[in-house]
Amino acid sequence: QVELVESGGGLVQAGGSLRLACTASGDVSRIRPMGWYRQAPGHQRTFVAAITSGGATNYADSVSGRFTISRDSAKDTLYLQMYSLKPEDTAVYYCNAGLSQLGRPLRYVWGQGTQVTVSS
């Protein structure tokens, strides 16, 4: 089993920055791709950014150029550095990890989320 715990959320003014972290514990050797998703009030959870175990990254158009995803395998931690934050970035941010399962598709697990609020 793998557990994901997010941290780093908070209240920031528009134009400001925040860095989110997601620390994994348990059977971390099974983790392959990791990603960040967000869910604003009244909306569905949407993709923000992802990174493969080899370091390839992918971003939603809405955050490309402002957010940077990275991972530190030595610390079993995923990061999301967010710059030039906008009020529309306000959401609960969730960490996601794909776990290898021998002979079967990846199984995805989620953290509990961390609130990011951007004031105008």
Short mmCIF file of C-alpha atoms in Angstrom, two decimals:
data_model
loop_
_atom_site.label_atom_id
_atom_site.label_comp_id
_atom_site.label_asym_id
_atom_site.label_seq_id
_atom_site.Cartn_x
_atom_site.Cartn_y
_atom_site.Cartn_z
CA GLN A 1 0.00 0.00 0.00
CA VAL A 2 1.09 3.59 -0.69
CA GLU A 3 -0.05 6.68 1.19
CA LEU A 4 0.23 10.20 -0.22
CA VAL A 5 0.18 13.29 1.99
CA GLU A 6 0.02 16.79 0.49
CA SER A 7 1.24 19.97 2.16
CA GLY A 8 2.05 23.56 1.31
CA GLY A 9 -1.36 24.96 0.51
CA GLY A 10 -2.57 28.26 1.87
CA LEU A 11 -3.81 31.74 1.11
CA VAL A 12 -1.84 33.90 -1.30
CA GLN A 13 -2.50 37.12 -3.22
CA ALA A 14 -2.84 37.12 -6.98
CA GLY A 15 0.58 37.17 -8.59
CA GLY A 16 2.13 35.31 -5.69
CA SER A 17 3.76 31.90 -5.47
CA LEU A 18 3.32 28.67 -3.55
CA ARG A 19 5.05 25.31 -3.56
CA LEU A 20 3.03 22.19 -2.88
CA ALA A 21 4.61 18.95 -1.74
CA CYS A 22 3.32 15.39 -1.77
CA THR A 23 5.21 12.85 0.30
CA ALA A 24 4.74 9.17 -0.36
CA SER A 25 5.12 6.38 2.16
CA GLY A 26 4.68 2.63 2.14
CA ASP A 27 5.58 0.53 -0.89
CA VAL A 28 7.05 3.49 -2.81
CA SER A 29 9.04 1.25 -5.15
CA ARG A 30 5.77 0.59 -7.00
CA ILE A 31 5.22 4.26 -7.88
CA ARG A 32 5.51 5.11 -11.56
CA PRO A 33 3.89 8.33 -12.90
CA MET A 34 2.76 11.01 -10.46
CA GLY A 35 0.59 14.02 -10.96
CA TRP A 36 -1.39 16.92 -9.56
CA TYR A 37 -5.09 17.52 -10.03
CA ARG A 38 -7.35 20.21 -8.66
CA GLN A 39 -11.01 20.64 -7.84
CA ALA A 40 -12.67 24.01 -7.49
CA PRO A 41 -16.01 24.35 -5.66
CA GLY A 42 -18.85 23.15 -7.86
CA HIS A 43 -16.50 21.75 -10.47
CA GLN A 44 -15.07 18.35 -11.36
CA ARG A 45 -11.51 17.38 -10.55
CA THR A 46 -9.22 18.35 -13.43
CA PHE A 47 -5.69 17.57 -14.50
CA VAL A 48 -2.94 20.07 -13.65
CA ALA A 49 0.42 18.41 -14.31
CA ALA A 50 2.10 15.02 -14.44
CA ILE A 51 5.61 13.58 -14.41
CA THR A 52 6.80 10.12 -15.39
CA SER A 53 9.33 8.09 -13.45
CA GLY A 54 11.82 9.15 -16.14
CA GLY A 55 11.14 12.84 -15.59
CA ALA A 56 8.99 13.66 -18.63
CA THR A 57 6.40 16.30 -17.79
CA ASN A 58 3.01 17.36 -19.07
CA TYR A 59 0.87 20.37 -18.13
CA ALA A 60 -2.65 21.60 -18.55
CA ASP A 61 -2.78 24.58 -20.90
CA SER A 62 -4.13 26.77 -18.11
CA VAL A 63 -0.97 26.38 -16.01
CA SER A 64 1.71 25.84 -18.62
CA GLY A 65 4.50 28.37 -18.16
CA ARG A 66 3.39 29.22 -14.61
CA PHE A 67 3.60 25.88 -12.78
CA THR A 68 6.49 23.42 -12.59
CA ILE A 69 6.16 19.81 -11.50
CA SER A 70 9.15 17.91 -10.17
CA ARG A 71 9.93 14.85 -8.08
CA ASP A 72 12.71 13.97 -5.67
CA SER A 73 13.00 10.20 -5.62
CA ALA A 74 15.45 10.25 -2.72
CA LYS A 75 12.81 11.96 -0.59
CA ASP A 76 9.81 10.16 -2.16
CA THR A 77 8.30 13.59 -2.69
CA LEU A 78 6.46 15.25 -5.56
CA TYR A 79 6.40 19.03 -5.89
CA LEU A 80 4.32 21.62 -7.67
CA GLN A 81 5.90 25.05 -7.84
CA MET A 82 3.25 27.61 -8.70
CA TYR A 83 4.06 31.13 -9.89
CA SER A 84 1.90 34.05 -11.02
CA LEU A 85 -1.10 32.63 -9.25
CA LYS A 86 -4.55 33.77 -10.31
CA PRO A 87 -7.88 33.70 -8.45
CA GLU A 88 -9.02 30.98 -10.85
CA ASP A 89 -6.26 28.74 -9.50
CA THR A 90 -8.21 28.53 -6.23
CA ALA A 91 -9.02 24.87 -5.59
CA VAL A 92 -8.20 21.82 -3.54
CA TYR A 93 -5.06 20.30 -5.04
CA TYR A 94 -4.69 16.53 -5.02
CA CYS A 95 -1.62 14.38 -5.52
CA ASN A 96 -1.96 11.22 -7.58
CA ALA A 97 0.36 8.26 -8.13
CA GLY A 98 0.23 5.29 -10.49
CA LEU A 99 1.31 2.03 -8.89
CA SER A 100 2.71 -0.87 -10.84
CA GLN A 101 0.86 -4.16 -10.59
CA LEU A 102 2.55 -7.16 -12.14
CA GLY A 103 0.79 -8.02 -15.38
CA ARG A 104 -2.02 -5.55 -14.78
CA PRO A 105 -2.67 -1.86 -15.51
CA LEU A 106 -1.46 0.79 -13.11
CA ARG A 107 -3.55 1.36 -10.02
CA TYR A 108 -3.94 5.00 -9.04
CA VAL A 109 -4.03 6.33 -5.49
CA TRP A 110 -4.85 9.83 -4.20
CA GLY A 111 -3.83 12.05 -1.36
CA GLN A 112 -6.33 13.87 0.83
CA GLY A 113 -5.81 17.25 -0.84
CA THR A 114 -4.54 20.66 0.19
CA GLN A 115 -6.43 23.93 -0.19
CA VAL A 116 -4.99 26.73 -2.31
CA THR A 117 -6.80 30.07 -2.17
CA VAL A 118 -5.74 33.00 -4.34
CA SER A 119 -7.20 36.36 -3.44
CA SER A 120 -7.65 39.15 -5.98
#
